[in-house]
CSV table of C-alpha atoms in Angstrom, one decimal:
chain,number,residue,atom,x,y,z
A,1,MET,CA,7.1,78.2,8.2
A,2,SER,CA,3.6,78.7,6.8
A,3,GLU,CA,3.4,82.4,7.7
A,4,PRO,CA,3.6,84.9,4.8
A,5,PHE,CA,7.1,86.1,5.6
A,6,ALA,CA,8.9,88.7,3.4
A,7,ILE,CA,11.3,86.0,2.1
A,8,THR,CA,11.2,82.2,1.5
A,9,PRO,CA,14.0,79.6,1.5
A,10,ALA,CA,13.8,79.7,-2.3
A,11,ASP,CA,14.7,83.4,-2.2
A,12,ILE,CA,17.8,82.5,-0.2
A,13,ASP,CA,18.7,79.7,-2.6
A,14,ALA,CA,18.5,82.2,-5.5
A,15,ALA,CA,20.6,84.7,-3.5
A,16,ALA,CA,23.3,82.1,-3.0
A,17,ARG,CA,23.5,81.5,-6.7
A,18,ARG,CA,23.5,85.2,-7.5
A,19,ILE,CA,26.2,86.2,-5.1
A,20,GLU,CA,28.5,83.3,-5.7
A,21,GLY,CA,31.9,84.6,-6.9
A,22,HIS,CA,31.1,88.1,-5.7
A,23,VAL,CA,31.6,87.6,-2.0
A,24,LEU,CA,33.8,85.3,0.0
A,25,ARG,CA,32.5,81.9,1.2
A,26,THR,CA,33.9,82.5,4.6
A,27,PRO,CA,35.2,79.6,6.7
A,28,LEU,CA,33.4,78.1,9.7
A,29,VAL,CA,36.3,77.7,12.1
A,30,PRO,CA,36.5,75.6,15.3
A,31,ALA,CA,37.4,77.7,18.3
A,32,PRO,CA,38.9,75.4,21.0
A,33,ARG,CA,40.0,78.3,23.3
A,34,LEU,CA,36.5,79.8,23.2
A,35,SER,CA,35.1,76.4,23.8
A,36,GLU,CA,37.2,76.0,26.9
A,37,LEU,CA,35.9,79.3,28.2
A,38,THR,CA,32.2,78.5,27.7
A,39,GLY,CA,32.0,74.7,28.1
A,40,ALA,CA,30.4,74.4,24.6
A,41,THR,CA,31.7,73.3,21.3
A,42,VAL,CA,32.1,76.6,19.5
A,43,LEU,CA,32.5,77.2,15.8
A,44,VAL,CA,32.9,80.7,14.4
A,45,LYS,CA,31.7,82.0,11.0
A,46,HIS,CA,34.3,84.6,10.1
A,47,GLU,CA,32.3,87.2,8.1
A,48,ASN,CA,35.1,89.7,9.1
A,49,MET,CA,37.1,88.2,6.3
A,50,GLN,CA,34.9,89.8,3.6
A,51,ALA,CA,36.5,92.5,1.5
A,52,THR,CA,34.9,95.2,3.6
A,53,ALA,CA,35.1,93.1,6.8
A,54,SER,CA,31.4,92.6,7.2
A,55,PHE,CA,28.5,90.3,6.3
A,56,LYS,CA,26.7,93.3,4.8
A,57,GLU,CA,28.3,92.5,1.4
A,58,ARG,CA,26.0,89.5,0.9
A,59,GLY,CA,22.8,91.5,1.1
A,60,ALA,CA,24.2,94.4,-0.9
A,61,VAL,CA,25.4,92.2,-3.8
A,62,ASN,CA,22.1,90.4,-3.9
A,63,LYS,CA,20.2,93.7,-4.1
A,64,LEU,CA,22.5,95.3,-6.6
A,65,LEU,CA,22.5,92.3,-9.0
A,66,GLY,CA,18.7,92.1,-8.8
A,67,LEU,CA,18.3,95.6,-10.2
A,68,THR,CA,17.1,96.2,-13.8
A,69,GLU,CA,19.5,97.8,-16.2
A,70,ALA,CA,17.5,101.1,-16.0
A,71,GLU,CA,17.7,101.1,-12.2
A,72,LYS,CA,21.5,100.4,-12.3
A,73,ALA,CA,21.9,103.4,-14.7
A,74,ARG,CA,20.0,105.7,-12.4
A,75,GLY,CA,22.0,104.7,-9.4
A,76,VAL,CA,21.4,103.6,-5.7
A,77,ILE,CA,21.3,105.4,-2.4
A,78,ALA,CA,21.7,104.1,1.1
A,79,MET,CA,21.8,105.5,4.6
A,80,SER,CA,24.4,104.0,7.0
A,81,ALA,CA,27.1,105.0,9.5
A,82,GLY,CA,29.4,102.1,8.8
A,83,ASN,CA,29.4,98.6,7.3
A,84,HIS,CA,26.3,98.8,5.0
A,85,ALA,CA,27.7,102.0,3.5
A,86,GLN,CA,31.0,100.4,2.7
A,87,ALA,CA,29.4,97.3,1.3
A,88,VAL,CA,27.1,99.1,-1.0
A,89,ALA,CA,29.8,101.6,-2.1
A,90,TYR,CA,32.4,98.8,-2.8
A,91,HIS,CA,30.1,96.6,-4.9
A,92,ALA,CA,28.3,99.4,-6.6
A,93,ARG,CA,31.7,100.5,-8.0
A,94,ARG,CA,32.5,96.9,-9.0
A,95,PHE,CA,29.2,96.8,-11.0
A,96,GLY,CA,29.5,100.3,-12.4
A,97,ILE,CA,26.5,101.6,-10.5
A,98,PRO,CA,26.5,105.2,-9.2
A,99,ALA,CA,26.1,105.1,-5.4
A,100,THR,CA,25.2,107.8,-2.9
A,101,ILE,CA,25.5,107.2,0.8
A,102,VAL,CA,23.9,109.5,3.4
A,103,MET,CA,25.7,109.4,6.7
A,104,PRO,CA,25.2,111.2,10.0
A,105,GLU,CA,27.4,114.2,10.5
A,106,THR,CA,28.7,112.5,13.7
A,107,THR,CA,30.1,109.6,11.7
A,108,PRO,CA,33.8,109.1,12.4
A,109,LEU,CA,36.0,110.6,9.7
A,110,VAL,CA,37.7,107.3,9.0
A,111,LYS,CA,34.4,105.7,8.0
A,112,VAL,CA,33.4,108.6,5.8
A,113,GLU,CA,36.7,108.5,4.0
A,114,ASN,CA,36.6,104.7,3.6
A,115,THR,CA,33.2,105.0,2.0
A,116,ARG,CA,34.4,107.8,-0.3
A,117,ALA,CA,37.4,105.7,-1.2
A,118,HIS,CA,35.1,103.1,-2.6
A,119,GLY,CA,33.8,105.7,-5.1
A,120,ALA,CA,30.5,106.7,-3.5
A,121,ARG,CA,29.1,110.2,-3.2
A,122,VAL,CA,28.9,110.8,0.5
A,123,VAL,CA,26.2,113.2,1.9
A,124,LEU,CA,26.5,114.1,5.6
A,125,HIS,CA,23.2,115.0,7.1
A,126,GLY,CA,21.7,115.0,10.6
A,127,GLU,CA,23.0,113.8,14.0
A,128,THR,CA,21.3,110.4,13.9
A,129,LEU,CA,20.7,107.6,11.4
A,130,TYR,CA,17.0,108.4,11.5
A,131,GLU,CA,17.7,111.9,10.2
A,132,SER,CA,20.0,110.5,7.6
A,133,ALA,CA,17.3,108.0,6.5
A,134,GLN,CA,14.9,110.9,6.0
A,135,ARG,CA,17.4,112.7,3.8
A,136,ALA,CA,18.2,109.6,1.8
A,137,ARG,CA,14.5,109.1,1.1
A,138,GLU,CA,14.2,112.7,-0.1
A,139,LEU,CA,17.2,112.3,-2.4
A,140,ALA,CA,15.9,109.0,-3.7
A,141,ASP,CA,12.6,110.7,-4.7
A,142,ALA,CA,14.3,113.8,-6.1
A,143,GLU,CA,16.9,112.0,-8.2
A,144,ALA,CA,15.0,108.7,-9.0
A,145,LEU,CA,17.6,106.6,-7.1
A,146,VAL,CA,17.0,103.1,-5.9
A,147,PHE,CA,16.9,103.0,-2.1
A,148,VAL,CA,18.9,100.2,-0.6
A,149,HIS,CA,17.8,99.7,3.0
A,150,PRO,CA,20.3,98.2,5.4
A,151,TYR,CA,17.9,95.6,6.8
A,152,ASP,CA,14.3,96.1,5.9
A,153,ASP,CA,14.5,94.8,2.3
A,154,ALA,CA,13.7,91.4,1.0
A,155,ALA,CA,16.7,91.1,-1.3
A,156,VAL,CA,19.0,92.3,1.5
A,157,MET,CA,17.5,89.8,3.9
A,158,ALA,CA,17.8,86.9,1.4
A,159,GLY,CA,21.5,87.7,0.8
A,160,GLN,CA,22.2,87.7,4.5
A,161,GLY,CA,20.5,84.3,4.9
A,162,THR,CA,23.3,82.6,2.9
A,163,VAL,CA,25.4,82.8,6.1
A,164,ALA,CA,23.4,80.1,7.8
A,165,GLN,CA,23.1,78.1,4.6
A,166,GLU,CA,26.9,77.8,4.5
A,167,MET,CA,27.2,77.2,8.2
A,168,LEU,CA,24.8,74.2,8.2
A,169,ALA,CA,26.4,72.9,5.0
A,170,ASP,CA,29.8,72.8,6.8
A,171,ALA,CA,28.4,71.6,10.2
A,172,PRO,CA,25.0,70.0,9.9
A,173,ASP,CA,25.1,68.9,13.6
A,174,LEU,CA,25.0,72.5,15.0
A,175,ASP,CA,22.5,72.7,17.9
A,176,MET,CA,22.2,76.5,18.0
A,177,LEU,CA,23.0,79.7,16.1
A,178,ILE,CA,23.7,82.8,18.1
A,179,ILE,CA,23.4,85.9,15.9
A,180,PRO,CA,23.7,89.6,16.6
A,181,LEU,CA,20.5,91.5,16.3
A,182,GLY,CA,20.2,95.1,15.1
A,183,GLY,CA,17.5,96.0,12.6
A,184,GLY,CA,17.0,92.3,12.1
A,185,GLY,CA,18.2,91.7,8.5
A,186,LEU,CA,20.9,89.2,9.4
A,187,MET,CA,18.8,87.3,11.9
A,188,ALA,CA,15.7,87.2,9.7
A,189,GLY,CA,17.5,85.9,6.6
A,190,ASN,CA,19.4,83.3,8.7
A,191,ALA,CA,16.3,82.2,10.6
A,192,ILE,CA,14.5,81.4,7.4
A,193,ALA,CA,17.5,79.6,6.0
A,194,ALA,CA,18.3,77.7,9.2
A,195,LYS,CA,14.8,76.5,10.0
A,196,ALA,CA,14.3,75.3,6.4
A,197,LEU,CA,17.4,73.2,6.6
A,198,LYS,CA,17.1,72.1,10.2
A,199,PRO,CA,13.7,72.8,11.8
A,200,GLU,CA,14.9,71.8,15.3
A,201,ILE,CA,17.8,74.2,15.4
A,202,GLU,CA,17.6,76.9,18.1
A,203,LEU,CA,18.1,80.5,17.2
A,204,ILE,CA,19.3,83.1,19.8
A,205,GLY,CA,19.4,86.8,19.0
A,206,VAL,CA,21.7,89.2,20.8
A,207,GLU,CA,21.2,92.9,21.4
A,208,ALA,CA,23.3,95.5,23.2
A,209,ALA,CA,21.5,96.2,26.6
A,210,LEU,CA,21.5,99.9,25.7
A,211,TYR,CA,19.4,99.2,22.5
A,212,PRO,CA,16.8,96.5,23.4
A,213,SER,CA,14.6,97.3,20.3
A,214,PHE,CA,13.6,93.8,19.4
A,215,PHE,CA,13.5,92.7,23.1
A,216,ASN,CA,10.9,95.4,23.7
A,217,ALA,CA,8.9,94.7,20.5
A,218,VAL,CA,8.8,90.9,21.0
A,219,ASN,CA,8.2,91.0,24.8
A,220,GLY,CA,5.9,94.0,24.9
A,221,GLU,CA,8.3,95.9,27.2
A,222,ASP,CA,9.4,99.6,27.1
A,223,ARG,CA,13.0,99.6,28.2
A,224,PRO,CA,14.9,102.8,27.5
A,225,ILE,CA,16.8,102.8,24.2
A,226,GLY,CA,20.0,104.9,23.6
A,227,GLY,CA,23.5,105.6,24.8
A,228,ALA,CA,27.1,105.1,23.8
A,229,THR,CA,27.8,101.5,23.0
A,230,LEU,CA,30.8,99.6,21.7
A,231,ALA,CA,28.3,97.6,19.5
A,232,GLU,CA,27.3,100.5,17.3
A,233,GLY,CA,26.6,98.2,14.4
A,234,ILE,CA,23.5,96.8,16.2
A,235,ALA,CA,22.6,100.1,18.0
A,236,VAL,CA,19.2,100.4,16.2
A,237,LYS,CA,16.2,102.2,17.7
A,238,THR,CA,13.6,101.0,15.3
A,239,VAL,CA,13.2,97.3,14.2
A,240,GLY,CA,12.3,96.4,10.6
A,241,GLN,CA,8.7,96.0,9.7
A,242,GLN,CA,9.6,93.0,7.5
A,243,THR,CA,12.1,91.5,9.9
A,244,LEU,CA,10.0,91.7,13.1
A,245,PRO,CA,7.5,88.9,12.2
A,246,ILE,CA,10.3,86.5,11.3
A,247,VAL,CA,12.2,87.2,14.5
A,248,SER,CA,9.1,87.0,16.6
A,249,SER,CA,8.1,83.6,15.1
A,250,LEU,CA,11.4,81.8,14.7
A,251,VAL,CA,13.8,83.1,17.3
A,252,SER,CA,13.6,81.4,20.6
A,253,ASP,CA,15.1,84.1,22.8
A,254,ILE,CA,16.6,87.6,22.7
A,255,VAL,CA,19.5,88.1,25.1
A,256,LEU,CA,20.7,91.5,26.2
A,257,VAL,CA,24.4,92.0,26.9
A,258,GLY,CA,26.1,94.8,28.7
A,259,GLU,CA,29.2,96.8,27.6
A,260,ASP,CA,31.5,94.9,30.0
A,261,LEU,CA,30.6,91.6,28.3
A,262,ILE,CA,31.0,93.0,24.8
A,263,GLU,CA,34.4,94.3,25.7
A,264,ARG,CA,35.4,90.9,27.1
A,265,ALA,CA,34.2,89.2,23.9
A,266,VAL,CA,36.1,91.6,21.7
A,267,ASN,CA,39.2,90.9,23.7
A,268,ALA,CA,38.6,87.1,23.6
A,269,TYR,CA,38.4,87.1,19.8
A,270,ALA,CA,41.6,89.1,19.5
A,271,SER,CA,43.6,87.2,22.1
A,272,LEU,CA,42.2,83.6,21.8
A,273,GLN,CA,40.8,83.4,18.3
A,274,HIS,CA,43.4,85.8,16.8
A,275,SER,CA,40.7,87.6,14.9
A,276,LEU,CA,39.4,91.2,14.9
A,277,ALA,CA,35.8,91.6,16.0
A,278,GLU,CA,34.0,94.9,16.3
A,279,GLY,CA,31.5,95.2,19.2
A,280,ALA,CA,28.5,94.1,17.2
A,281,GLY,CA,30.5,91.2,15.8
A,282,ALA,CA,31.4,89.9,19.2
A,283,ALA,CA,27.9,90.1,20.7
A,284,GLY,CA,27.2,86.4,20.2
A,285,LEU,CA,30.2,85.4,22.3
A,286,ALA,CA,29.2,88.0,24.9
A,287,ALA,CA,25.9,86.2,25.2
A,288,MET,CA,27.7,83.0,25.9
A,289,PHE,CA,29.8,84.7,28.6
A,290,LYS,CA,26.6,86.0,30.2
A,291,GLU,CA,25.0,82.5,30.6
A,292,PRO,CA,27.6,79.8,30.1
A,293,ASP,CA,25.5,77.1,31.7
A,294,ARG,CA,22.8,77.6,29.0
A,295,TYR,CA,25.2,76.5,26.3
A,296,ARG,CA,27.4,74.0,28.0
A,297,GLY,CA,27.7,70.7,26.2
A,298,ARG,CA,26.0,72.0,23.0
A,299,LYS,CA,27.5,72.7,19.6
A,300,ILE,CA,27.2,76.4,18.9
A,301,GLY,CA,27.6,78.4,15.7
A,302,LEU,CA,28.6,82.0,16.3
A,303,VAL,CA,28.5,84.6,13.5
A,304,LEU,CA,31.4,87.0,13.8
A,305,CYS,CA,29.5,89.5,11.6
A,306,GLY,CA,32.1,92.3,11.4
A,307,GLY,CA,35.6,93.3,12.2
A,308,ASN,CA,35.7,97.0,11.6
A,309,ILE,CA,37.1,98.2,14.9
A,310,ASP,CA,39.5,101.1,15.5
A,311,THR,CA,42.9,99.8,16.5
A,312,ARG,CA,43.2,102.4,19.3
A,313,LEU,CA,39.9,101.3,20.7
A,314,LEU,CA,40.9,97.7,20.5
A,315,ALA,CA,44.2,98.5,22.4
A,316,ALA,CA,42.2,100.2,25.1
A,317,ILE,CA,39.8,97.3,25.4
A,318,MET,CA,42.7,94.8,25.8
A,319,VAL,CA,44.4,96.9,28.5
A,320,ARG,CA,41.1,97.3,30.3
A,321,GLU,CA,40.7,93.5,30.2
A,322,LEU,CA,44.1,93.0,31.7
A,323,GLU,CA,43.1,95.3,34.5
A,324,ARG,CA,39.9,93.3,35.1
A,325,GLU,CA,42.0,90.1,35.3
A,326,ASN,CA,44.4,91.8,37.7
A,327,ARG,CA,47.2,91.4,35.3
A,328,ILE,CA,47.8,95.1,35.3
A,329,ALA,CA,47.8,96.8,38.7
A,330,ALA,CA,48.5,100.3,39.9
A,331,PHE,CA,49.7,101.1,43.4
A,332,ARG,CA,50.2,104.4,45.2
A,333,LEU,CA,53.1,104.2,47.6
A,334,THR,CA,53.9,106.6,50.4
A,335,ALA,CA,57.5,107.0,51.8
A,336,SER,CA,60.1,109.5,52.9
A,337,ASP,CA,61.6,111.5,50.1
A,338,ARG,CA,65.2,110.2,50.1
A,339,PRO,CA,67.8,109.4,47.4
A,340,GLY,CA,67.6,105.8,46.1
A,341,LEU,CA,63.9,105.4,46.8
A,342,LEU,CA,62.9,104.7,43.2
A,343,GLY,CA,65.8,102.2,42.9
A,344,LYS,CA,64.7,100.4,46.0
A,345,VAL,CA,61.1,100.2,44.7
A,346,ALA,CA,62.2,99.0,41.3
A,347,SER,CA,64.5,96.3,42.8
A,348,LEU,CA,61.7,95.1,45.0
A,349,LEU,CA,59.3,94.8,42.1
A,350,GLY,CA,61.9,93.1,40.0
A,351,GLU,CA,62.5,90.5,42.8
A,352,GLN,CA,58.7,89.9,42.8
A,353,GLY,CA,58.7,89.3,39.0
A,354,ALA,CA,56.6,92.4,38.2
A,355,ASN,CA,57.1,94.3,35.0
A,356,ILE,CA,57.0,98.1,35.6
A,357,LEU,CA,54.9,99.9,33.0
A,358,GLU,CA,54.7,103.4,34.4
A,359,VAL,CA,56.0,105.5,37.4
A,360,SER,CA,55.1,109.0,38.5
A,361,HIS,CA,56.1,111.1,41.6
A,362,GLY,CA,53.8,113.3,43.7
A,363,ARG,CA,55.2,115.7,46.2
A,364,LEU,CA,52.3,118.2,46.5
A,365,PHE,CA,49.5,116.0,47.9
A,366,LEU,CA,48.3,117.5,51.2
A,367,ASP,CA,47.8,114.1,52.8
A,368,VAL,CA,51.5,113.4,52.5
A,369,PRO,CA,54.1,114.9,55.0
A,370,ALA,CA,56.2,117.8,53.6
A,371,LYS,CA,59.2,115.5,53.6
A,372,GLY,CA,57.3,112.7,52.1
A,373,VAL,CA,56.5,111.6,48.6
A,374,THR,CA,53.9,109.4,46.8
A,375,LEU,CA,55.0,107.1,44.0
A,376,ASP,CA,52.3,105.8,41.6
A,377,VAL,CA,53.6,102.6,40.1
A,378,THR,CA,51.7,100.6,37.4
A,379,VAL,CA,53.0,97.0,36.9
A,380,GLU,CA,52.2,94.0,34.8
A,381,THR,CA,51.6,90.8,36.8
A,382,ARG,CA,50.7,87.2,36.2
A,383,GLY,CA,47.3,87.5,37.8
A,384,GLU,CA,45.4,88.1,41.0
A,385,ALA,CA,47.5,86.0,43.3
A,386,HIS,CA,50.7,87.5,42.0
A,387,THR,CA,49.3,91.0,42.4
A,388,LYS,CA,48.4,90.2,46.0
A,389,ALA,CA,51.9,88.9,46.6
A,390,ILE,CA,53.4,92.1,45.3
A,391,GLU,CA,51.1,94.2,47.4
A,392,ASP,CA,52.1,92.2,50.5
A,393,ALA,CA,55.8,92.7,49.7
A,394,LEU,CA,55.4,96.4,49.4
A,395,ARG,CA,53.6,96.6,52.7
A,396,THR,CA,56.2,94.6,54.4
A,397,GLU,CA,58.8,97.0,53.3
A,398,GLY,CA,56.8,99.9,54.8
A,399,PHE,CA,55.6,101.6,51.6
A,400,LEU,CA,51.9,101.6,52.6
A,401,PRO,CA,50.6,100.6,49.2
A,402,ARG,CA,47.1,101.6,48.1
A,403,ARG,CA,45.5,100.1,45.0
A,404,ILE,CA,44.5,102.6,42.4
A,405,LEU,CA,41.4,101.2,40.7
A,406,PRO,CA,40.8,101.4,36.9
A,407,ARG,CA,38.4,104.2,37.5
A,408,GLY,CA,41.2,106.2,39.0
A,409,LEU,CA,40.4,106.3,42.7
A,410,ALA,CA,42.7,104.8,45.3
A,411,GLU,CA,41.3,102.4,47.9
A,412,GLN,CA,41.6,103.3,51.5
A,413,ASP,CA,44.4,102.0,53.6
A,414,ARG,CA,43.7,98.5,54.8
């Protein structure tokens, strides 16, 4: 690592000493169920256990504690729509430093209120983080505030690098680290730390497919950037000027993952690892799902970098995953409208071992005879084979079942 990078291993060593006692030394936990899914030996660094449920506290604490007394007295300002905002606000209050956070006007109310609850002054400005950043710079100049960038700052990067230090201290035999990649602060710090401790270790960065910012920058491509993603924590349009050289030099590959894989990874963390992961936090596992053969037989360290996910969104993701696994299935049945129909259907489904979740009648569909009725039934099953057996039983009884797909359209009669 002879290149003049923004930080050195010595900077990360100093950050580790500085933040000790202020942030949690999170556990590196074996994940046997995830290992079974991927064919690798998987260990998970649970940064979702920090006080604000994100690794962002490490960089924020290192930056804040490195300020002069005069700078602390003037106060700090940051732009963020989520985890960085809460980390800066939380620790600024602990250290008695006035904090201002500029957030986009589109930021969910719960995140705004959480940031205010940590004692920060919240300024809502613009529709995007880029517009918020401009406003934050203006306020920093006007009020002589110290700007705390979420990723393109040497002190922040050094603080984030303590994650890899801890991982390799706990498991020196790791073959690879897979790290979510947004603006690059987490990856840059950890790349410097990991390569200093174990030069042969392989580093994989993961971006949401909708936001291939580093992928474009490193590979000289021009893929479109933007869109609604579950991994909003790494939905960054502009890479860091200080982070890009480090990522370009030390990271062996950048993997793009789609929304379906991110959803699957969030669900796997919840159901198999019993841990909350936001979309960005689950990106590393999503990369393993995309290319399991690439990681099979190797010892992999995943960074679950954040766990701030709305519980309603998590519930929706888990239900969608059950649908993908054919463990929730919906059928549209057609029959004559006669007394006892619902009871007959319920009895048949009970005999097949299906759990009825929802039932609705439809008598006004024009493709059903005037004396007929449709019955939409959603059931919980044991999997694809069980679902097929239930469908066959309904067809045998003359109910002409049609599957209703998750997108809401019924298949044609078979």
